[in-house]
Amino acid sequence: MSLNSKKRKLDRSAQDNVYFESYSDVTVHEEMIADKVRTNSYRLGILKNYKAIKGKVVLDVGAGTCVLSIFCVHAGAKKVYAVEASAIAEQAKEIVKLNKMEDKITIIKGMLETVELPENVDVIVSEWMGYALLHESMLNSVLFARDKWLKPGGCILPSVAELYIAPINDPVVEDRLNFWSTVKDQYGVDMTCMYDFARKCIMMTSEIAVNSVTMEDVLSHPAKFAELDLHTVTTEQLESVKGSFNCECFGSSSVNALCIWFSVTFPGEDRPLVLCTSPFKQETHWKQSILYLDEAVEVTQDTKVAGEITLSPSVKNPRHLCVHLDYSIGEYTNKSKTFSMGDGYPDPE
Amino acid sequence: MSLNSKKRKLDRSAQDNVYFESYSDVTVHEEMIADKVRTNSYRLGILKNYKAIKGKVVLDVGAGTCVLSIFCVHAGAKKVYAVEASAIAEQAKEIVKLNKMEDKITIIKGMLETVELPENVDVIVSEWMGYALLHESMLNSVLFARDKWLKPGGCILPSVAELYIAPINDPVVEDRLNFWSTVKDQYGVDMTCMYDFARKCIMMTSEIAVNSVTMEDVLSHPAKFAELDLHTVTTEQLESVKGSFNCECFGSSSVNALCIWFSVTFPGEDRPLVLCTSPFKQETHWKQSILYLDEAVEVTQDTKVAGEITLSPSVKNPRHLCVHLDYSIGEYTNKSKTFSMGDGYPDPE
């Protein structure tokens, strides 16, 4: 035997600590900066918007290693306030010094909701997107910053976020379920009866999986189901981000999951710059978020996969994401399922 | 941003529950049975010992899906008592029924230390090995079973376990540390000062890593540092499994870790069957256990890597493994470091 288990209850008061502590290790920052799609999109998105940034005051919400703050200085920012609650703020100070930007970038260690800035800002920049866009609920801090610190007519980078959904056939799940039929040939022991138990553990789970979906696994043209304009969306609206979808399948297959992903857009005079985490684009560290159906449903060309999806913060831990899905696949109608994404711990009772 | 964090304290009383719950999901059983090196070794190790098993009574300690119990019936066992504490016992019952062995295999749900068997047994079979052999401390249950239920002169399969160590150069760690030197070329931001922080997080950690080591990364002939004869070893001896090692490097490289692994042996009239988790053999789901040094040490041909290593159960959670290392690498002498392997949670204070 051999295992690493990870299930434990966590009381509410510790949730923010767990969240910020998770950003005090090098691994998460390495993963984010090594994600070239993410970091280059931010770099170009910021540089393209130099007219909004040059000579202006910027607030970087959740600055981490300050890489976005430095891009803003490259774009001509007069001053950047880099707010970061986790211990990585110490490393950020060294990085800012090494890049000789101490006069331009002021690192403020603390939670955005409680820190004081010496002035209002012209621009807010932030990389706040979690898995399935809204996991971690960090957008709330960006909106708080907007409402408290952004000058009227100020700019938010990126400025728009969009959510997409598509039915998929996840071949790994098919292989894992079929595995139990291969045991008899392999070892002479019939384990076919494990199929139902495996389906219960793998498909009938309410946990949202984060994994890479390849474009071949996507069974229809994706549907955009929500769009958030960061200049106008409110924290109340984030309590329930809801949308409908209506997809038509490309051909014969078996739908065993729906898959969701997001894009964010930086405005541009000529054309906007889009950071897109679609399975049809180059992979990012966000991969895609997968909602497994309790059972696979056969589809053919033009079978309709339609429904309504709602993303909301978990009642038990607002940093965790809850997804409710009402859906129909062809004749298989009026189904619903609720999912959640945690951090490896069950929410408190 | 995007993360899955996993740090939380766990009180002692919940430790056994966490341990057994972790075996109630399909994934761990799939991983074990899909590990062909493991399962075929057990199958052949049991079949080779058919003379000890035929017409005899067997106890399977931690039976899981009962695959080893079924192999014992294939080898001619008259009766197998399959003891399993986790909920997978329910699936095991279905599997035994499907294979028409209800008359031969009796599944007893419970902890080995508290269940009652109707008779003593001739043979004990168990797959008790955790990462680095002793993580999970399941061998204690096998020894308890031996002392309480095994007839004098009875047989334990496997019968011997051995532990090995070798210095390695983990190239992934080198790449991860060097990553911070590449950021300036990539994005125009100097992050070389992150090297020390990355080294602190990645190498100066006391956590034992479980990962695949390739044979090219092994820098000397491995040293066997401990051997446990399951017929004679005591639980007291498992409180501290200690041994020394003395390796001579193959050539010029940089030692950034020591690596440990194990083998277990099934007796055989002609020749014994060895299930070996060495980096020189086909990979198993145990991979290898890696002990990172605080800093890398340069070595050349014949540089001595020597020392003493002690494996013991963690004081705070006896299912967790603690490793203490005293070592010298060439002129770099009298170093020591203590490591631990948990289940993703810090031990209770």
XYZ file of C-alpha atoms in Angstrom:
698
model
C 0.000 0.000 0.000
C 1.068 3.627 -0.131
C -0.906 6.802 0.018
C -1.081 10.490 0.689
C -4.475 11.341 2.081
C -5.767 14.851 2.487
C -9.122 15.329 4.121
C -9.667 17.445 7.169
C -12.073 20.017 8.439
C -11.026 23.617 8.741
C -12.733 26.287 10.826
C -13.706 29.507 9.131
C -11.253 31.727 11.020
C -8.315 29.819 9.542
C -9.512 30.005 5.934
C -7.829 33.303 5.028
C -4.613 32.162 6.699
C -4.596 28.929 4.739
C -5.242 30.947 1.592
C -2.429 33.461 2.079
C 0.019 30.875 3.442
C -0.384 28.911 0.228
C 1.245 31.846 -1.588
C 4.274 31.929 0.705
C 5.992 28.993 -1.018
C 8.067 29.327 -4.169
C 6.184 26.660 -6.147
C 3.010 28.623 -6.873
C 4.983 31.677 -8.013
C 7.266 29.554 -10.175
C 4.216 27.952 -11.774
C 2.586 31.317 -12.491
C 5.697 33.011 -13.887
C 6.686 29.914 -15.870
C 3.215 30.015 -17.473
C 4.276 31.940 -20.582
C 0.750 32.371 -21.921
C -0.290 34.052 -18.670
C 2.789 36.179 -18.057
C 3.318 37.247 -21.678
C -0.363 38.167 -22.003
C -0.093 40.378 -18.936
C 3.168 41.851 -20.160
C 1.789 42.698 -23.591
C -1.617 43.690 -22.192
C 0.106 46.199 -19.902
C 2.563 47.493 -22.527
C -0.241 47.931 -25.103
C -2.013 50.139 -22.562
C 1.013 52.414 -21.985
C -1.101 55.480 -22.795
C -3.310 54.753 -19.790
C -0.281 53.967 -17.580
C 2.456 56.435 -18.570
C 3.013 59.015 -15.826
C 0.107 57.559 -13.845
C -0.427 55.905 -10.448
C -1.139 52.148 -10.451
C -2.431 49.731 -7.826
C -1.358 46.060 -8.190
C -3.854 43.911 -6.237
C -2.251 40.694 -4.913
C 1.133 41.617 -6.330
C 2.968 38.398 -5.462
C 6.550 38.725 -6.759
C 5.661 42.180 -8.220
C 6.164 41.056 -11.799
C 3.058 42.980 -12.962
C 4.138 46.074 -11.010
C 7.475 45.964 -12.839
C 5.698 45.608 -16.208
C 3.734 48.748 -15.277
C 6.981 50.614 -14.601
C 8.202 49.384 -18.003
C 5.007 50.916 -19.428
C 5.879 54.253 -17.840
C 3.973 54.234 -14.534
C 4.967 57.095 -12.215
C 4.128 55.097 -9.114
C 2.897 51.572 -8.342
C 1.394 50.483 -5.023
C 1.862 46.731 -4.789
C -0.439 45.203 -2.174
C 0.354 41.634 -1.094
C -0.887 39.809 2.026
C 1.337 36.724 1.911
C 4.958 36.376 3.037
C 6.123 36.483 -0.607
C 6.041 40.285 -0.129
C 9.543 39.949 1.384
C 10.901 38.421 -1.827
C 9.032 41.041 -3.853
C 10.969 43.766 -2.002
C 14.260 42.161 -3.018
C 13.118 41.838 -6.629
C 12.049 45.490 -6.799
C 15.409 46.541 -5.348
C 17.350 44.326 -7.767
C 15.482 45.961 -10.654
C 16.247 49.424 -9.190
C 12.604 50.415 -8.902
C 12.365 51.209 -5.178
C 11.479 54.816 -6.037
C 8.628 53.704 -8.316
C 7.154 50.651 -6.577
C 5.943 50.706 -2.966
C 5.143 47.284 -1.545
C 2.412 47.305 1.079
C 2.106 44.060 3.028
C -1.470 43.420 4.063
C -4.945 42.555 2.887
C -6.317 44.913 0.260
C -9.443 45.441 2.346
C -7.504 46.867 5.300
C -4.431 48.644 3.876
C -4.250 52.401 3.431
C -2.847 53.997 0.275
C -1.501 57.568 0.339
C -3.528 58.499 -2.775
C -6.150 57.334 -5.249
C -4.973 55.532 -8.372
C -5.475 55.873 -12.130
C -5.061 52.190 -12.968
C -5.698 48.874 -11.210
C -3.831 45.819 -12.442
C -4.380 42.363 -10.989
C -4.021 38.699 -11.825
C -6.935 37.510 -9.738
C -8.258 34.563 -11.758
C -8.594 31.201 -10.024
C -9.576 27.833 -11.430
C -12.904 28.195 -13.270
C -12.250 31.945 -13.023
C -13.910 32.474 -9.645
C -12.259 29.943 -7.308
C -10.443 31.840 -4.515
C -12.913 34.768 -4.876
C -10.058 37.186 -5.350
C -12.063 39.325 -7.772
C -13.901 40.669 -4.730
C -10.672 42.323 -3.604
C -10.242 43.925 -7.044
C -13.779 45.315 -6.904
C -13.168 46.562 -3.359
C -10.034 48.322 -4.625
C -11.960 49.783 -7.564
C -14.696 51.181 -5.346
C -12.320 52.579 -2.723
C -9.159 53.645 -4.585
C -9.782 54.010 -8.331
C -10.255 57.572 -9.632
C -13.408 58.172 -11.671
C -12.717 57.147 -15.272
C -9.744 55.025 -14.145
C -8.725 51.868 -15.911
C -8.759 48.198 -14.808
C -6.430 45.667 -16.460
C -7.719 43.259 -17.603
C -11.118 44.867 -18.050
C -13.443 42.017 -19.039
C -13.748 38.330 -18.110
C -15.779 35.697 -19.953
C -16.838 32.167 -19.034
C -17.327 29.294 -21.488
C -18.749 25.800 -21.363
C -18.754 22.763 -23.650
C -19.682 19.078 -23.396
C -16.658 16.766 -23.490
C -15.742 13.125 -23.572
C -12.958 12.624 -21.046
C -11.099 9.527 -22.303
C -9.165 9.128 -19.037
C -12.409 8.442 -17.184
C -13.446 5.891 -19.797
C -10.057 4.178 -19.455
C -10.240 4.205 -15.661
C -13.717 2.633 -15.652
C -12.694 0.044 -18.248
C -9.563 -0.817 -16.265
C -11.580 -3.130 -14.031
C -12.543 -5.263 -17.046
C -8.885 -5.856 -17.855
C -7.908 -7.284 -14.459
C -9.095 -10.808 -15.238
C -6.904 -11.089 -18.345
C -4.003 -9.585 -16.464
C -4.118 -11.530 -13.192
C -6.908 -14.107 -13.453
C -9.160 -12.259 -10.989
C -12.576 -11.031 -12.138
C -13.035 -7.459 -10.885
C -15.713 -6.306 -13.324
C -18.017 -5.658 -10.370
C -15.775 -2.725 -9.410
C -17.149 -0.726 -12.365
C -20.091 0.715 -10.429
C -17.937 1.574 -7.432
C -15.382 3.241 -9.711
C -18.152 5.195 -11.453
C -19.440 6.302 -8.056
C -15.981 7.503 -6.975
C -14.916 9.074 -10.283
C -18.121 10.352 -11.968
C -20.689 10.662 -9.186
C -18.343 12.956 -7.307
C -19.349 16.564 -6.688
C -15.718 17.679 -6.710
C -14.703 19.879 -9.652
C -11.608 18.417 -11.309
C -8.843 20.581 -12.764
C -7.172 18.934 -15.701
C -6.053 19.429 -19.281
C -8.761 18.825 -21.843
C -7.504 18.373 -25.379
C -9.436 19.875 -28.257
C -10.265 16.409 -29.618
C -12.270 15.740 -26.435
C -14.551 18.767 -26.938
C -17.837 17.624 -28.472
C -19.445 20.885 -29.637
C -18.774 24.503 -30.374
C -18.309 26.080 -26.908
C -20.939 28.427 -25.492
C -20.155 31.678 -23.701
C -22.418 31.782 -20.642
C -21.261 34.840 -18.711
C -19.376 38.073 -19.189
C -18.137 40.321 -16.388
C -17.219 43.961 -17.074
C -14.792 44.749 -14.269
C -15.689 48.446 -14.376
C -19.325 47.803 -13.517
C -19.789 44.335 -11.972
C -20.649 44.357 -8.267
C -19.736 41.990 -5.439
C -23.474 41.279 -5.128
C -23.497 40.056 -8.739
C -20.548 37.767 -7.952
C -22.727 36.000 -5.377
C -24.381 34.293 -8.352
C -22.852 34.324 -11.831
C -25.451 32.624 -13.959
C -25.884 31.893 -17.637
C -27.475 29.544 -20.107
C -25.915 27.465 -22.859
C -27.130 25.664 -25.912
C -24.654 23.482 -27.781
C -25.053 21.097 -30.711
C -22.777 18.087 -30.851
C -20.275 17.658 -33.675
C -20.931 13.920 -34.070
C -21.323 10.557 -32.351
C -19.689 10.260 -28.974
C -20.418 9.911 -25.294
C -20.697 12.995 -23.044
C -19.266 12.209 -19.620
C -18.577 15.755 -18.456
C -19.037 19.429 -19.107
C -15.939 21.535 -19.152
C -15.634 25.211 -18.225
C -12.888 27.765 -18.820
C -12.428 31.516 -19.052
C -10.765 34.333 -20.917
C -9.853 37.843 -19.803
C -9.358 40.799 -22.126
C -7.022 43.782 -22.046
C -8.445 46.748 -23.964
C -6.513 47.978 -27.007
C -6.917 50.833 -29.421
C -6.389 48.694 -32.496
C -7.508 45.354 -31.108
C -7.847 43.950 -27.616
C -5.485 41.319 -26.214
C -7.179 38.156 -24.968
C -5.710 35.712 -22.442
C -7.763 32.601 -23.152
C -7.632 29.299 -21.257
C -9.625 27.344 -23.848
C -8.743 23.728 -24.728
C -8.351 25.033 -28.302
C -5.479 27.300 -27.214
C -2.036 26.722 -25.747
C -2.267 25.191 -22.274
C -2.010 27.410 -19.204
C -1.546 26.475 -15.548
C -5.320 26.969 -15.133
C -5.937 24.034 -17.485
C -9.733 23.494 -17.597
C -12.318 22.770 -14.911
C -14.280 19.571 -15.392
C -17.784 18.815 -14.132
C -18.365 15.061 -14.335
C -21.888 13.844 -15.004
C -23.160 10.933 -12.900
C -23.403 8.823 -16.041
C -22.227 9.139 -19.622
C -24.853 10.001 -22.256
C -24.558 8.929 -25.901
C -24.864 11.728 -28.449
C -24.916 11.951 -32.235
C -24.516 14.758 -34.766
C -26.602 17.789 -33.667
C -27.745 16.344 -30.317
C -28.541 19.373 -28.149
C -26.668 19.873 -24.889
C -28.390 22.758 -23.160
C -28.977 24.149 -19.709
C -28.159 26.740 -17.128
C -25.080 27.076 -14.955
C -24.554 29.103 -11.785
C -21.225 29.864 -10.130
C -21.271 31.108 -6.553
C -18.985 31.217 -3.535
C -19.457 28.275 -1.158
C -21.603 29.203 1.836
C -19.176 27.408 4.153
C -15.997 28.920 2.752
C -16.448 31.941 0.480
C -13.045 31.321 -1.103
C -14.317 27.974 -2.416
C -16.377 27.731 -5.573
C -19.798 26.151 -5.882
C -21.282 25.327 -9.319
C -24.873 24.359 -9.946
C -25.795 22.812 -13.271
C -29.251 22.221 -14.765
C -28.937 20.412 -18.069
C -30.433 18.292 -20.790
C -28.630 16.130 -23.325
C -30.983 15.186 -26.158
C -33.792 13.064 -24.681
C -31.994 12.911 -21.351
C -33.715 15.931 -19.843
C -34.172 17.952 -16.651
C -31.056 16.769 -14.882
C -29.219 18.777 -12.287
C -26.055 18.436 -10.256
C -24.184 20.623 -7.782
C -20.379 20.746 -7.642
C -17.759 22.323 -5.451
C -14.063 23.090 -5.562
C -12.212 23.263 -2.282
C -8.564 23.311 -1.335
C -8.323 19.663 -0.388
C -10.326 19.996 2.845
C -14.033 19.530 3.411
C -15.741 22.759 4.415
C -16.720 23.095 8.093
C -20.105 21.699 9.068
C -3.456 33.047 -9.445
C -4.701 29.538 -8.793
C -3.893 27.047 -6.116
C -4.771 24.011 -4.129
C -3.399 24.326 -0.617
C -3.323 21.541 1.914
C -2.088 22.329 5.381
C -4.069 21.657 8.514
C -3.615 20.210 11.947
C -5.145 16.909 12.850
C -5.727 15.575 16.342
C -4.400 12.153 17.193
C -7.767 10.470 17.600
C -8.622 11.173 13.963
C -5.366 9.772 12.566
C -6.510 6.177 12.170
C -9.779 7.355 10.604
C -7.944 9.493 8.073
C -5.702 6.528 7.331
C -8.482 4.009 6.746
C -10.746 6.500 4.939
C -7.981 7.062 2.431
C -8.437 3.440 1.340
C -12.181 3.790 0.794
C -11.807 5.494 -2.608
C -11.269 3.594 -5.850
C -8.145 5.519 -6.879
C -5.680 3.978 -4.430
C -6.844 0.434 -5.282
C -6.703 1.145 -8.994
C -3.164 2.449 -8.603
C -2.057 -0.612 -6.629
C -3.633 -3.181 -8.928
C -2.528 -1.334 -12.064
C 1.041 -1.494 -10.712
C 2.034 -4.630 -12.611
C 5.422 -4.979 -10.946
C 3.733 -5.054 -7.539
C 0.764 -7.230 -8.362
C 2.610 -9.715 -10.579
C 5.350 -10.086 -7.963
C 2.753 -10.923 -5.331
C 0.955 -13.260 -7.703
C 4.128 -15.153 -8.607
C 5.498 -14.938 -5.060
C 2.316 -16.595 -3.782
C 2.084 -19.196 -6.567
C 5.759 -20.147 -6.139
C 4.990 -20.861 -2.484
C 2.064 -23.180 -3.252
C 3.617 -25.931 -1.135
C 3.334 -23.755 1.968
C -0.202 -22.653 1.002
C -1.925 -25.712 -0.465
C -4.586 -27.039 1.917
C -3.576 -24.460 4.518
C -5.192 -21.537 6.346
C -4.069 -18.046 5.358
C -4.492 -14.603 6.919
C -4.435 -11.601 4.539
C -3.593 -8.493 6.582
C -5.132 -5.319 5.073
C -6.773 -7.267 2.269
C -8.181 -4.296 0.323
C -9.946 -5.704 -2.746
C -8.893 -9.267 -1.712
C -6.685 -9.726 -4.744
C -3.954 -11.413 -2.650
C -6.542 -13.628 -0.918
C -7.721 -14.791 -4.356
C -4.127 -15.502 -5.428
C -3.827 -17.654 -2.279
C -6.936 -19.618 -3.298
C -5.340 -20.045 -6.739
C -2.318 -21.467 -4.901
C -4.581 -23.996 -3.159
C -5.395 -22.372 0.192
C -8.118 -24.207 2.110
C -9.277 -21.032 3.846
C -8.325 -17.353 3.753
C -9.282 -14.817 6.428
C -9.156 -11.394 4.775
C -9.008 -8.618 7.357
C -9.715 -5.101 6.109
C -10.602 -2.018 8.189
C -11.645 0.369 5.409
C -14.960 0.534 3.573
C -13.396 -1.184 0.525
C -14.279 -4.423 2.385
C -17.775 -4.077 0.854
C -16.360 -4.199 -2.679
C -14.075 -7.049 -1.664
C -17.155 -9.087 -0.718
C -18.606 -8.591 -4.198
C -15.321 -9.529 -5.840
C -15.010 -12.724 -3.787
C -18.591 -13.637 -4.694
C -18.029 -12.909 -8.406
C -15.011 -15.223 -8.324
C -17.092 -17.895 -6.545
C -14.802 -18.099 -3.543
C -17.234 -17.299 -0.700
C -16.595 -20.758 0.770
C -12.838 -20.182 0.791
C -12.431 -16.499 1.659
C -13.978 -14.929 4.762
C -13.794 -11.159 4.845
C -13.581 -9.690 8.328
C -14.127 -5.955 8.498
C -12.135 -4.379 11.280
C -8.693 -3.500 12.528
C -6.329 -6.446 12.712
C -5.522 -5.597 16.327
C -9.138 -6.034 17.455
C -10.706 -8.704 15.207
C -11.149 -12.307 16.285
C -10.295 -15.237 13.977
C -11.884 -18.660 14.531
C -8.479 -20.382 14.302
C -4.738 -19.867 14.029
C -3.220 -19.655 10.556
C -0.396 -21.360 8.662
C 0.444 -18.443 6.406
C 0.269 -14.644 6.637
C 0.235 -12.671 3.412
C 0.221 -8.884 3.324
C 1.115 -5.964 1.112
C 2.011 -3.594 3.919
C 4.795 -1.519 2.365
C 4.435 2.268 2.341
C 6.641 4.909 0.785
C 10.211 4.407 2.002
C 8.978 1.008 3.198
C 7.854 2.117 6.651
C 5.498 5.065 6.016
C 2.004 4.154 7.303
C 3.563 1.742 9.890
C 1.389 -1.081 8.632
C 4.132 -3.645 9.292
C 3.219 -3.364 12.982
C -0.148 -4.942 12.176
C 1.565 -7.809 10.356
C 3.825 -8.444 13.361
C 0.815 -8.272 15.680
C -0.911 -10.860 13.466
C 2.212 -13.017 13.487
C 2.508 -12.980 17.256
C -1.197 -13.588 17.865
C -2.414 -15.790 15.015
C 0.482 -17.487 13.200
C 1.105 -21.122 14.106
C 4.682 -21.981 15.163
C 6.733 -22.581 12.030
C 4.174 -20.700 9.930
C 5.128 -18.714 6.882
C 5.012 -14.948 6.163
C 4.832 -13.711 2.569
C 6.915 -11.759 1.753
C 9.434 -12.835 4.380
C 12.239 -10.288 4.177
C 12.449 -6.530 3.510
C 15.574 -4.550 2.675
C 16.297 -0.834 2.562
C 18.751 0.887 0.215
C 20.282 4.330 -0.133
C 22.296 6.162 -2.784
C 23.384 9.749 -3.450
C 21.649 11.318 -6.430
C 21.616 14.434 -8.549
C 17.998 15.442 -9.016
C 18.003 17.437 -12.276
C 14.478 18.767 -11.687
C 15.695 20.634 -8.616
C 18.606 22.097 -10.577
C 16.207 23.222 -13.312
C 13.797 24.725 -10.790
C 16.566 26.703 -9.077
C 17.979 27.864 -12.408
C 14.529 28.909 -13.616
C 14.852 32.228 -11.765
C 17.927 33.102 -13.866
C 15.902 32.738 -17.058
C 13.144 35.211 -16.124
C 15.114 38.297 -17.215
C 15.649 36.973 -20.735
C 12.035 35.883 -20.910
C 10.228 38.936 -19.531
C 12.861 41.629 -18.859
C 12.545 41.277 -15.067
C 15.591 40.270 -13.015
C 14.502 37.609 -10.523
C 17.907 36.042 -9.811
C 17.485 36.996 -6.152
C 14.734 34.338 -5.887
C 17.407 31.598 -6.047
C 18.009 31.545 -2.285
C 14.301 31.575 -1.492
C 13.689 28.768 -3.984
C 16.552 26.762 -2.449
C 15.056 27.320 0.994
C 11.619 26.083 -0.169
C 12.795 23.185 -2.334
C 16.028 21.879 -0.749
C 16.008 23.136 2.837
C 12.674 21.427 3.396
C 12.425 18.574 5.881
C 9.602 16.950 3.868
C 10.477 13.643 2.205
C 9.566 13.820 -1.482
C 8.177 10.834 -3.386
C 9.185 10.911 -7.023
C 10.706 8.866 -9.824
C 14.475 8.836 -9.865
C 15.999 7.666 -13.131
C 19.069 5.466 -13.046
C 21.138 8.201 -14.721
C 20.591 10.382 -11.651
C 22.088 7.819 -9.246
C 25.687 8.777 -8.464
C 27.087 5.622 -6.838
C 26.521 1.945 -6.306
C 23.611 1.804 -3.828
C 24.198 0.677 -0.228
C 21.892 -1.683 1.664
C 21.491 -0.201 5.136
C 18.863 -2.400 6.779
C 17.276 -5.823 6.500
C 14.141 -6.949 8.321
C 13.349 -10.636 8.710
C 9.580 -10.648 9.173
C 9.695 -13.880 11.149
C 11.871 -12.376 13.878
C 11.751 -8.573 13.791
C 9.893 -6.978 16.710
C 7.715 -3.869 16.961
C 10.333 -2.519 19.373
C 12.965 -2.831 16.637
C 10.679 -0.932 14.234
C 10.822 2.035 16.612
C 14.281 2.697 15.179
C 15.502 1.038 11.977
C 19.086 2.142 11.720
C 21.979 1.441 9.391
C 25.172 2.842 7.969
C 26.212 3.394 4.372
C 29.430 4.010 2.539
C 29.224 4.851 -1.152
C 31.854 5.928 -3.667
C 30.785 8.215 -6.482
C 30.929 7.078 -10.089
C 32.272 10.418 -11.384
C 31.952 14.195 -11.376
C 28.543 15.535 -10.456
C 26.693 17.424 -7.782
C 24.888 15.565 -4.950
C 21.687 17.390 -4.061
C 19.825 14.529 -2.402
C 20.008 11.027 -1.036
C 17.453 8.596 -2.308
C 16.016 5.579 -0.461
C 14.011 2.605 -1.676
C 13.221 -0.948 -0.653
C 12.790 -4.506 -1.827
C 10.824 -7.395 -0.351
C 11.545 -11.057 -0.972
C 9.312 -14.090 -1.314
C 11.128 -17.311 -0.397
C 11.562 -19.903 -3.131
C 13.010 -23.399 -3.280
C 15.015 -22.766 -6.412
C 15.455 -19.014 -6.102
C 13.599 -16.297 -4.215
C 11.374 -13.749 -5.937
C 12.284 -10.126 -5.274
C 9.924 -7.161 -5.620
C 12.391 -4.298 -5.934
C 11.576 -0.578 -6.122
C 15.067 0.490 -7.192
C 15.587 3.271 -9.763
C 17.476 0.620 -11.762
C 14.295 -1.469 -12.103
C 10.913 -0.933 -13.715
C 9.014 1.870 -11.974
C 6.407 1.027 -9.338
C 3.788 3.232 -7.696
C 6.155 3.560 -4.724
C 8.662 5.388 -6.943
C 11.574 6.453 -4.698
C 11.785 8.568 -1.563
C 14.046 11.594 -1.827
C 15.877 13.340 1.018
C 17.053 16.746 -0.202
C 20.261 18.148 1.257
C 20.236 21.814 2.266
C 22.848 22.534 -0.381
C 24.339 20.641 -3.295
C 27.862 19.252 -2.865
C 30.256 18.742 -5.778
C 31.723 15.254 -6.080
C 34.263 13.568 -8.347
C 35.213 9.965 -9.094
C 35.517 7.990 -5.815
C 34.311 10.807 -3.504
C 32.970 9.050 -0.407
C 29.340 9.572 0.590
C 28.954 7.920 3.975
C 26.861 8.129 7.081
C 24.131 6.671 9.210
C 20.382 6.725 8.631
C 17.549 6.048 11.089
C 13.895 5.476 10.202
C 11.346 5.775 12.984
C 7.651 6.492 13.395
C 6.885 10.161 14.049
C 6.271 10.860 17.744
C 3.252 12.997 16.870
C 1.640 10.558 14.460
C 3.002 6.998 14.524
C 1.702 6.388 10.992
C 4.044 9.107 9.692
C 7.672 8.427 8.996
C 10.635 10.279 10.461
C 14.134 9.912 8.965
C 17.323 11.124 10.592
C 20.471 11.353 8.488
C 24.086 11.864 9.632
C 26.353 12.145 6.630
C 29.594 13.235 5.073
C 30.325 13.886 1.411
C 34.071 14.009 0.812
C 35.485 16.950 2.794
C 31.976 18.124 3.646
C 31.731 16.254 6.929
C 29.602 15.768 10.049
C 26.351 17.038 8.601
C 22.952 15.951 9.804
C 19.342 16.553 8.834
C 15.978 15.251 10.017
C 13.123 14.570 7.604
C 9.501 13.590 7.861
C 6.775 12.242 5.627
C 3.201 13.091 6.523
C -0.100 12.839 4.703
C -0.282 16.477 3.682
C -1.078 17.739 7.206
C 1.314 18.959 9.851
C 1.306 16.725 12.912
C -0.509 18.028 15.994
C 1.519 20.251 18.341
